[in-house]
JSON list of C-alpha atoms in Angstrom, two decimals:
[
{"chain": "A", "resi": 1, "resn": "MET", "atom": "CA", "xyz": [-29.74, -29.13, -11.18]},
{"chain": "A", "resi": 2, "resn": "ALA", "atom": "CA", "xyz": [-28.69, -25.66, -10.34]},
{"chain": "A", "resi": 3, "resn": "THR", "atom": "CA", "xyz": [-26.60, -24.08, -7.83]},
{"chain": "A", "resi": 4, "resn": "TYR", "atom": "CA", "xyz": [-28.54, -20.37, -6.96]},
{"chain": "A", "resi": 5, "resn": "VAL", "atom": "CA", "xyz": [-26.32, -18.23, -4.33]},
{"chain": "A", "resi": 6, "resn": "VAL", "atom": "CA", "xyz": [-28.96, -16.65, -2.05]},
{"chain": "A", "resi": 7, "resn": "MET", "atom": "CA", "xyz": [-27.57, -13.09, -1.64]},
{"chain": "A", "resi": 8, "resn": "GLU", "atom": "CA", "xyz": [-29.22, -11.10, 1.74]},
{"chain": "A", "resi": 9, "resn": "PRO", "atom": "CA", "xyz": [-29.68, -7.04, 2.36]},
{"chain": "A", "resi": 10, "resn": "PRO", "atom": "CA", "xyz": [-27.45, -5.12, 4.04]},
{"chain": "A", "resi": 11, "resn": "GLY", "atom": "CA", "xyz": [-29.33, -4.68, 7.91]},
{"chain": "A", "resi": 12, "resn": "ARG", "atom": "CA", "xyz": [-31.30, -8.34, 7.25]},
{"chain": "A", "resi": 13, "resn": "SER", "atom": "CA", "xyz": [-34.47, -7.03, 6.85]},
{"chain": "A", "resi": 14, "resn": "GLU", "atom": "CA", "xyz": [-37.78, -9.44, 7.50]},
{"chain": "A", "resi": 15, "resn": "LYS", "atom": "CA", "xyz": [-38.66, -8.75, 3.84]},
{"chain": "A", "resi": 16, "resn": "ALA", "atom": "CA", "xyz": [-38.46, -11.73, 2.03]},
{"chain": "A", "resi": 17, "resn": "ASP", "atom": "CA", "xyz": [-38.42, -9.91, -1.87]},
{"chain": "A", "resi": 18, "resn": "ALA", "atom": "CA", "xyz": [-34.52, -8.62, -1.01]},
{"chain": "A", "resi": 19, "resn": "THR", "atom": "CA", "xyz": [-33.37, -11.23, -1.33]},
{"chain": "A", "resi": 20, "resn": "ALA", "atom": "CA", "xyz": [-30.85, -11.54, -4.17]},
{"chain": "A", "resi": 21, "resn": "PHE", "atom": "CA", "xyz": [-30.70, -15.60, -5.64]},
{"chain": "A", "resi": 22, "resn": "VAL", "atom": "CA", "xyz": [-28.02, -15.59, -8.06]},
{"chain": "A", "resi": 23, "resn": "ARG", "atom": "CA", "xyz": [-27.34, -18.80, -10.55]},
{"chain": "A", "resi": 24, "resn": "ASP", "atom": "CA", "xyz": [-24.33, -20.36, -10.38]},
{"chain": "A", "resi": 25, "resn": "GLY", "atom": "CA", "xyz": [-23.15, -21.02, -13.81]},
{"chain": "A", "resi": 26, "resn": "PHE", "atom": "CA", "xyz": [-22.32, -20.07, -16.80]},
{"chain": "A", "resi": 27, "resn": "THR", "atom": "CA", "xyz": [-24.65, -17.00, -19.12]},
{"chain": "A", "resi": 28, "resn": "TRP", "atom": "CA", "xyz": [-26.01, -17.22, -22.63]},
{"chain": "A", "resi": 29, "resn": "LEU", "atom": "CA", "xyz": [-26.27, -13.40, -22.18]},
{"chain": "A", "resi": 30, "resn": "GLY", "atom": "CA", "xyz": [-23.21, -13.34, -20.98]},
{"chain": "A", "resi": 31, "resn": "LEU", "atom": "CA", "xyz": [-21.51, -14.65, -23.95]},
{"chain": "A", "resi": 32, "resn": "LEU", "atom": "CA", "xyz": [-23.62, -12.31, -26.27]},
{"chain": "A", "resi": 33, "resn": "VAL", "atom": "CA", "xyz": [-23.45, -9.31, -25.21]},
{"chain": "A", "resi": 34, "resn": "PRO", "atom": "CA", "xyz": [-21.93, -8.06, -22.63]},
{"chain": "A", "resi": 35, "resn": "PRO", "atom": "CA", "xyz": [-22.28, -4.82, -21.88]},
{"chain": "A", "resi": 36, "resn": "LEU", "atom": "CA", "xyz": [-25.72, -5.28, -21.87]},
{"chain": "A", "resi": 37, "resn": "TRP", "atom": "CA", "xyz": [-26.20, -8.12, -20.05]},
{"chain": "A", "resi": 38, "resn": "PHE", "atom": "CA", "xyz": [-23.94, -5.57, -17.44]},
{"chain": "A", "resi": 39, "resn": "ALA", "atom": "CA", "xyz": [-25.94, -2.83, -18.04]},
{"chain": "A", "resi": 40, "resn": "TRP", "atom": "CA", "xyz": [-29.85, -5.14, -17.51]},
{"chain": "A", "resi": 41, "resn": "HIS", "atom": "CA", "xyz": [-27.34, -6.64, -13.79]},
{"chain": "A", "resi": 42, "resn": "ARG", "atom": "CA", "xyz": [-27.37, -2.44, -12.73]},
{"chain": "A", "resi": 43, "resn": "LEU", "atom": "CA", "xyz": [-23.25, -3.34, -12.99]},
{"chain": "A", "resi": 44, "resn": "TRP", "atom": "CA", "xyz": [-22.31, -0.14, -14.73]},
{"chain": "A", "resi": 45, "resn": "ILE", "atom": "CA", "xyz": [-18.82, 0.13, -14.66]},
{"chain": "A", "resi": 46, "resn": "GLU", "atom": "CA", "xyz": [-18.81, -3.51, -15.93]},
{"chain": "A", "resi": 47, "resn": "ALA", "atom": "CA", "xyz": [-20.34, -2.94, -18.39]},
{"chain": "A", "resi": 48, "resn": "ALA", "atom": "CA", "xyz": [-18.40, 0.43, -19.98]},
{"chain": "A", "resi": 49, "resn": "LEU", "atom": "CA", "xyz": [-15.22, -1.30, -19.36]},
{"chain": "A", "resi": 50, "resn": "ALA", "atom": "CA", "xyz": [-16.71, -4.56, -21.51]},
{"chain": "A", "resi": 51, "resn": "PHE", "atom": "CA", "xyz": [-18.20, -2.29, -24.09]},
{"chain": "A", "resi": 52, "resn": "VAL", "atom": "CA", "xyz": [-14.56, -0.32, -24.04]},
{"chain": "A", "resi": 53, "resn": "VAL", "atom": "CA", "xyz": [-12.42, -3.33, -23.92]},
{"chain": "A", "resi": 54, "resn": "MET", "atom": "CA", "xyz": [-14.14, -4.71, -26.92]},
{"chain": "A", "resi": 55, "resn": "GLY", "atom": "CA", "xyz": [-14.24, -1.67, -29.00]},
{"chain": "A", "resi": 56, "resn": "LEU", "atom": "CA", "xyz": [-10.30, -1.39, -28.09]},
{"chain": "A", "resi": 57, "resn": "LEU", "atom": "CA", "xyz": [-9.46, -4.71, -28.97]},
{"chain": "A", "resi": 58, "resn": "SER", "atom": "CA", "xyz": [-11.42, -4.78, -32.39]},
{"chain": "A", "resi": 59, "resn": "MET", "atom": "CA", "xyz": [-10.07, -1.48, -33.53]},
{"chain": "A", "resi": 60, "resn": "LEU", "atom": "CA", "xyz": [-6.33, -3.23, -32.28]},
{"chain": "A", "resi": 61, "resn": "GLY", "atom": "CA", "xyz": [-7.28, -5.94, -34.17]},
{"chain": "A", "resi": 62, "resn": "GLN", "atom": "CA", "xyz": [-8.37, -3.49, -37.50]},
{"chain": "A", "resi": 63, "resn": "LYS", "atom": "CA", "xyz": [-5.35, -1.48, -36.84]},
{"chain": "A", "resi": 64, "resn": "LEU", "atom": "CA", "xyz": [-3.10, -5.12, -37.20]},
{"chain": "A", "resi": 65, "resn": "GLY", "atom": "CA", "xyz": [-4.27, -6.34, -39.89]},
{"chain": "A", "resi": 66, "resn": "LEU", "atom": "CA", "xyz": [-5.62, -9.36, -38.39]},
{"chain": "A", "resi": 67, "resn": "GLY", "atom": "CA", "xyz": [-8.80, -9.11, -40.54]},
{"chain": "A", "resi": 68, "resn": "LEU", "atom": "CA", "xyz": [-11.71, -11.49, -38.59]},
{"chain": "A", "resi": 69, "resn": "ALA", "atom": "CA", "xyz": [-9.00, -12.62, -36.70]},
{"chain": "A", "resi": 70, "resn": "GLY", "atom": "CA", "xyz": [-9.05, -8.94, -34.97]},
{"chain": "A", "resi": 71, "resn": "SER", "atom": "CA", "xyz": [-12.10, -8.82, -34.82]},
{"chain": "A", "resi": 72, "resn": "LEU", "atom": "CA", "xyz": [-12.61, -12.31, -32.60]},
{"chain": "A", "resi": 73, "resn": "LEU", "atom": "CA", "xyz": [-9.97, -10.97, -29.89]},
{"chain": "A", "resi": 74, "resn": "SER", "atom": "CA", "xyz": [-13.26, -9.03, -28.32]},
{"chain": "A", "resi": 75, "resn": "LEU", "atom": "CA", "xyz": [-14.52, -12.88, -28.31]},
{"chain": "A", "resi": 76, "resn": "LEU", "atom": "CA", "xyz": [-12.48, -13.28, -25.62]},
{"chain": "A", "resi": 77, "resn": "VAL", "atom": "CA", "xyz": [-14.13, -10.54, -23.34]},
{"chain": "A", "resi": 78, "resn": "SER", "atom": "CA", "xyz": [-17.52, -12.53, -24.28]},
{"chain": "A", "resi": 79, "resn": "LEU", "atom": "CA", "xyz": [-16.78, -15.56, -23.24]},
{"chain": "A", "resi": 80, "resn": "TYR", "atom": "CA", "xyz": [-14.63, -13.71, -20.06]},
{"chain": "A", "resi": 81, "resn": "VAL", "atom": "CA", "xyz": [-19.00, -12.82, -18.60]},
{"chain": "A", "resi": 82, "resn": "GLY", "atom": "CA", "xyz": [-20.17, -15.78, -20.16]},
{"chain": "A", "resi": 83, "resn": "LEU", "atom": "CA", "xyz": [-17.44, -17.69, -17.65]},
{"chain": "A", "resi": 84, "resn": "GLU", "atom": "CA", "xyz": [-17.59, -15.21, -14.87]},
{"chain": "A", "resi": 85, "resn": "GLY", "atom": "CA", "xyz": [-20.28, -12.75, -15.44]},
{"chain": "A", "resi": 86, "resn": "GLN", "atom": "CA", "xyz": [-22.49, -14.32, -12.06]},
{"chain": "A", "resi": 87, "resn": "GLY", "atom": "CA", "xyz": [-19.54, -14.39, -10.47]},
{"chain": "A", "resi": 88, "resn": "LEU", "atom": "CA", "xyz": [-18.62, -10.44, -10.79]},
{"chain": "A", "resi": 89, "resn": "ARG", "atom": "CA", "xyz": [-22.63, -9.68, -10.04]},
{"chain": "A", "resi": 90, "resn": "ILE", "atom": "CA", "xyz": [-22.54, -11.57, -6.23]},
{"chain": "A", "resi": 91, "resn": "ALA", "atom": "CA", "xyz": [-18.91, -9.31, -6.17]},
{"chain": "A", "resi": 92, "resn": "ALA", "atom": "CA", "xyz": [-20.84, -6.51, -6.96]},
{"chain": "A", "resi": 93, "resn": "LEU", "atom": "CA", "xyz": [-23.33, -7.11, -4.24]},
{"chain": "A", "resi": 94, "resn": "ARG", "atom": "CA", "xyz": [-20.75, -8.30, -1.97]},
{"chain": "A", "resi": 95, "resn": "ARG", "atom": "CA", "xyz": [-19.43, -4.51, -1.99]},
{"chain": "A", "resi": 96, "resn": "ARG", "atom": "CA", "xyz": [-22.57, -3.20, -1.51]},
{"chain": "A", "resi": 97, "resn": "GLY", "atom": "CA", "xyz": [-22.63, -4.19, 2.01]},
{"chain": "A", "resi": 98, "resn": "TRP", "atom": "CA", "xyz": [-24.42, -7.86, 0.58]},
{"chain": "A", "resi": 99, "resn": "HIS", "atom": "CA", "xyz": [-23.62, -11.04, 2.43]},
{"chain": "A", "resi": 100, "resn": "GLU", "atom": "CA", "xyz": [-23.70, -14.15, 1.29]},
{"chain": "A", "resi": 101, "resn": "TRP", "atom": "CA", "xyz": [-26.63, -16.66, 3.18]},
{"chain": "A", "resi": 102, "resn": "GLY", "atom": "CA", "xyz": [-26.14, -19.16, 1.30]},
{"chain": "A", "resi": 103, "resn": "ALA", "atom": "CA", "xyz": [-26.35, -21.36, -1.88]},
{"chain": "A", "resi": 104, "resn": "VAL", "atom": "CA", "xyz": [-29.54, -23.31, -2.37]},
{"chain": "A", "resi": 105, "resn": "GLU", "atom": "CA", "xyz": [-30.01, -26.26, -5.15]},
{"chain": "A", "resi": 106, "resn": "ALA", "atom": "CA", "xyz": [-32.96, -25.81, -7.28]},
{"chain": "A", "resi": 107, "resn": "GLY", "atom": "CA", "xyz": [-34.71, -26.51, -10.82]},
{"chain": "A", "resi": 108, "resn": "TRP", "atom": "CA", "xyz": [-36.37, -23.02, -11.50]},
{"chain": "A", "resi": 109, "resn": "LEU", "atom": "CA", "xyz": [-35.72, -19.57, -9.24]},
{"chain": "A", "resi": 110, "resn": "ASP", "atom": "CA", "xyz": [-39.46, -20.26, -7.98]},
{"chain": "A", "resi": 111, "resn": "ASP", "atom": "CA", "xyz": [-38.28, -23.33, -6.58]},
{"chain": "A", "resi": 112, "resn": "ALA", "atom": "CA", "xyz": [-35.35, -22.16, -5.41]},
{"chain": "A", "resi": 113, "resn": "ASP", "atom": "CA", "xyz": [-37.19, -19.61, -3.41]},
{"chain": "A", "resi": 114, "resn": "THR", "atom": "CA", "xyz": [-39.38, -21.44, -1.70]},
{"chain": "A", "resi": 115, "resn": "ARG", "atom": "CA", "xyz": [-35.96, -23.92, -0.24]},
{"chain": "A", "resi": 116, "resn": "TYR", "atom": "CA", "xyz": [-34.13, -21.05, 0.86]},
{"chain": "A", "resi": 117, "resn": "ALA", "atom": "CA", "xyz": [-37.94, -19.60, 2.66]},
{"chain": "A", "resi": 118, "resn": "LEU", "atom": "CA", "xyz": [-38.08, -23.36, 4.30]},
{"chain": "A", "resi": 119, "resn": "GLU", "atom": "CA", "xyz": [-34.74, -23.16, 5.28]},
{"chain": "A", "resi": 120, "resn": "ALA", "atom": "CA", "xyz": [-33.91, -19.90, 6.71]},
{"chain": "A", "resi": 121, "resn": "GLU", "atom": "CA", "xyz": [-36.95, -20.59, 8.71]},
{"chain": "A", "resi": 122, "resn": "ALA", "atom": "CA", "xyz": [-35.98, -23.42, 10.44]},
{"chain": "A", "resi": 123, "resn": "LEU", "atom": "CA", "xyz": [-32.57, -21.98, 11.14]},
{"chain": "A", "resi": 124, "resn": "PRO", "atom": "CA", "xyz": [-32.43, -19.78, 15.09]},
{"chain": "A", "resi": 125, "resn": "ASP", "atom": "CA", "xyz": [-32.09, -16.21, 15.10]},
{"chain": "A", "resi": 126, "resn": "GLU", "atom": "CA", "xyz": [-29.21, -16.64, 17.06]},
{"chain": "A", "resi": 127, "resn": "VAL", "atom": "CA", "xyz": [-25.85, -15.46, 14.64]},
{"chain": "A", "resi": 128, "resn": "VAL", "atom": "CA", "xyz": [-23.15, -18.01, 15.84]},
{"chain": "A", "resi": 129, "resn": "PRO", "atom": "CA", "xyz": [-19.30, -15.68, 16.19]},
{"chain": "A", "resi": 130, "resn": "ALA", "atom": "CA", "xyz": [-17.13, -17.22, 13.32]},
{"chain": "A", "resi": 131, "resn": "PRO", "atom": "CA", "xyz": [-13.96, -19.50, 14.40]},
{"chain": "A", "resi": 132, "resn": "ARG", "atom": "CA", "xyz": [-11.19, -16.45, 14.34]},
{"chain": "A", "resi": 133, "resn": "MET", "atom": "CA", "xyz": [-8.59, -16.95, 12.02]},
{"chain": "A", "resi": 134, "resn": "VAL", "atom": "CA", "xyz": [-5.59, -15.58, 13.19]},
{"chain": "A", "resi": 135, "resn": "PRO", "atom": "CA", "xyz": [-4.86, -17.48, 16.52]},
{"chain": "A", "resi": 136, "resn": "ASP", "atom": "CA", "xyz": [-4.61, -15.08, 19.80]},
{"chain": "A", "resi": 137, "resn": "ALA", "atom": "CA", "xyz": [-1.45, -13.14, 20.13]},
{"chain": "A", "resi": 138, "resn": "ALA", "atom": "CA", "xyz": [-1.43, -14.51, 24.00]},
{"chain": "A", "resi": 139, "resn": "LEU", "atom": "CA", "xyz": [-0.84, -17.72, 22.91]},
{"chain": "A", "resi": 140, "resn": "ALA", "atom": "CA", "xyz": [2.13, -17.92, 20.30]},
{"chain": "A", "resi": 141, "resn": "ARG", "atom": "CA", "xyz": [4.99, -19.50, 22.04]},
{"chain": "A", "resi": 142, "resn": "PRO", "atom": "CA", "xyz": [7.50, -16.64, 23.29]},
{"chain": "A", "resi": 143, "resn": "ALA", "atom": "CA", "xyz": [10.80, -15.47, 21.04]},
{"chain": "A", "resi": 144, "resn": "GLN", "atom": "CA", "xyz": [13.45, -18.00, 22.15]},
{"chain": "A", "resi": 145, "resn": "PRO", "atom": "CA", "xyz": [17.51, -16.36, 22.50]},
{"chain": "A", "resi": 146, "resn": "GLY", "atom": "CA", "xyz": [19.58, -17.24, 20.67]},
{"chain": "A", "resi": 147, "resn": "MET", "atom": "CA", "xyz": [21.28, -17.21, 17.02]},
{"chain": "A", "resi": 148, "resn": "ALA", "atom": "CA", "xyz": [19.65, -20.34, 15.17]},
{"chain": "A", "resi": 149, "resn": "LEU", "atom": "CA", "xyz": [20.28, -21.27, 11.13]},
{"chain": "A", "resi": 150, "resn": "GLY", "atom": "CA", "xyz": [18.09, -23.83, 9.30]},
{"chain": "A", "resi": 151, "resn": "LEU", "atom": "CA", "xyz": [15.79, -26.83, 10.47]},
{"chain": "A", "resi": 152, "resn": "THR", "atom": "CA", "xyz": [18.14, -29.06, 12.50]},
{"chain": "A", "resi": 153, "resn": "HIS", "atom": "CA", "xyz": [18.81, -26.43, 15.45]},
{"chain": "A", "resi": 154, "resn": "ILE", "atom": "CA", "xyz": [17.38, -26.53, 18.78]},
{"chain": "A", "resi": 155, "resn": "PRO", "atom": "CA", "xyz": [18.60, -23.65, 21.48]},
{"chain": "A", "resi": 156, "resn": "GLY", "atom": "CA", "xyz": [20.22, -24.89, 23.88]},
{"chain": "A", "resi": 157, "resn": "ARG", "atom": "CA", "xyz": [21.36, -28.14, 22.48]},
{"chain": "A", "resi": 158, "resn": "SER", "atom": "CA", "xyz": [25.41, -28.13, 21.17]}
]
């Protein structure tokens, strides 16, 4: 079974078709043709960057006289896209304002869509605020006067 990351569009519209499912894991097309894979998923800047970096690495290998090993340097970019391509897709969606609803485990995309629809119906419409990660400044301990040096010094004691 695969894990699909469910991304909802900004504004939390009621259209179920607007939800994006990104399969978490290795992408073979991202390994074989990284710039085309990026372009297919509308990651234009990443596609151009992958194309330029692969070309520069290949030319650098030829200039240094590395032969086949120089051309294989561009394989590093392909391997990176194969391993992290889906994560880059999720990051691009987050930059566009999408938010992550959660993850769904399913064998196929249609099954993931069905599981998401069933779980989304079961959740209440009320949004619970996230807990604060930074404590309130009013709850902080007041600064202790006097010089303290080291871990064993306790102000007020000799």
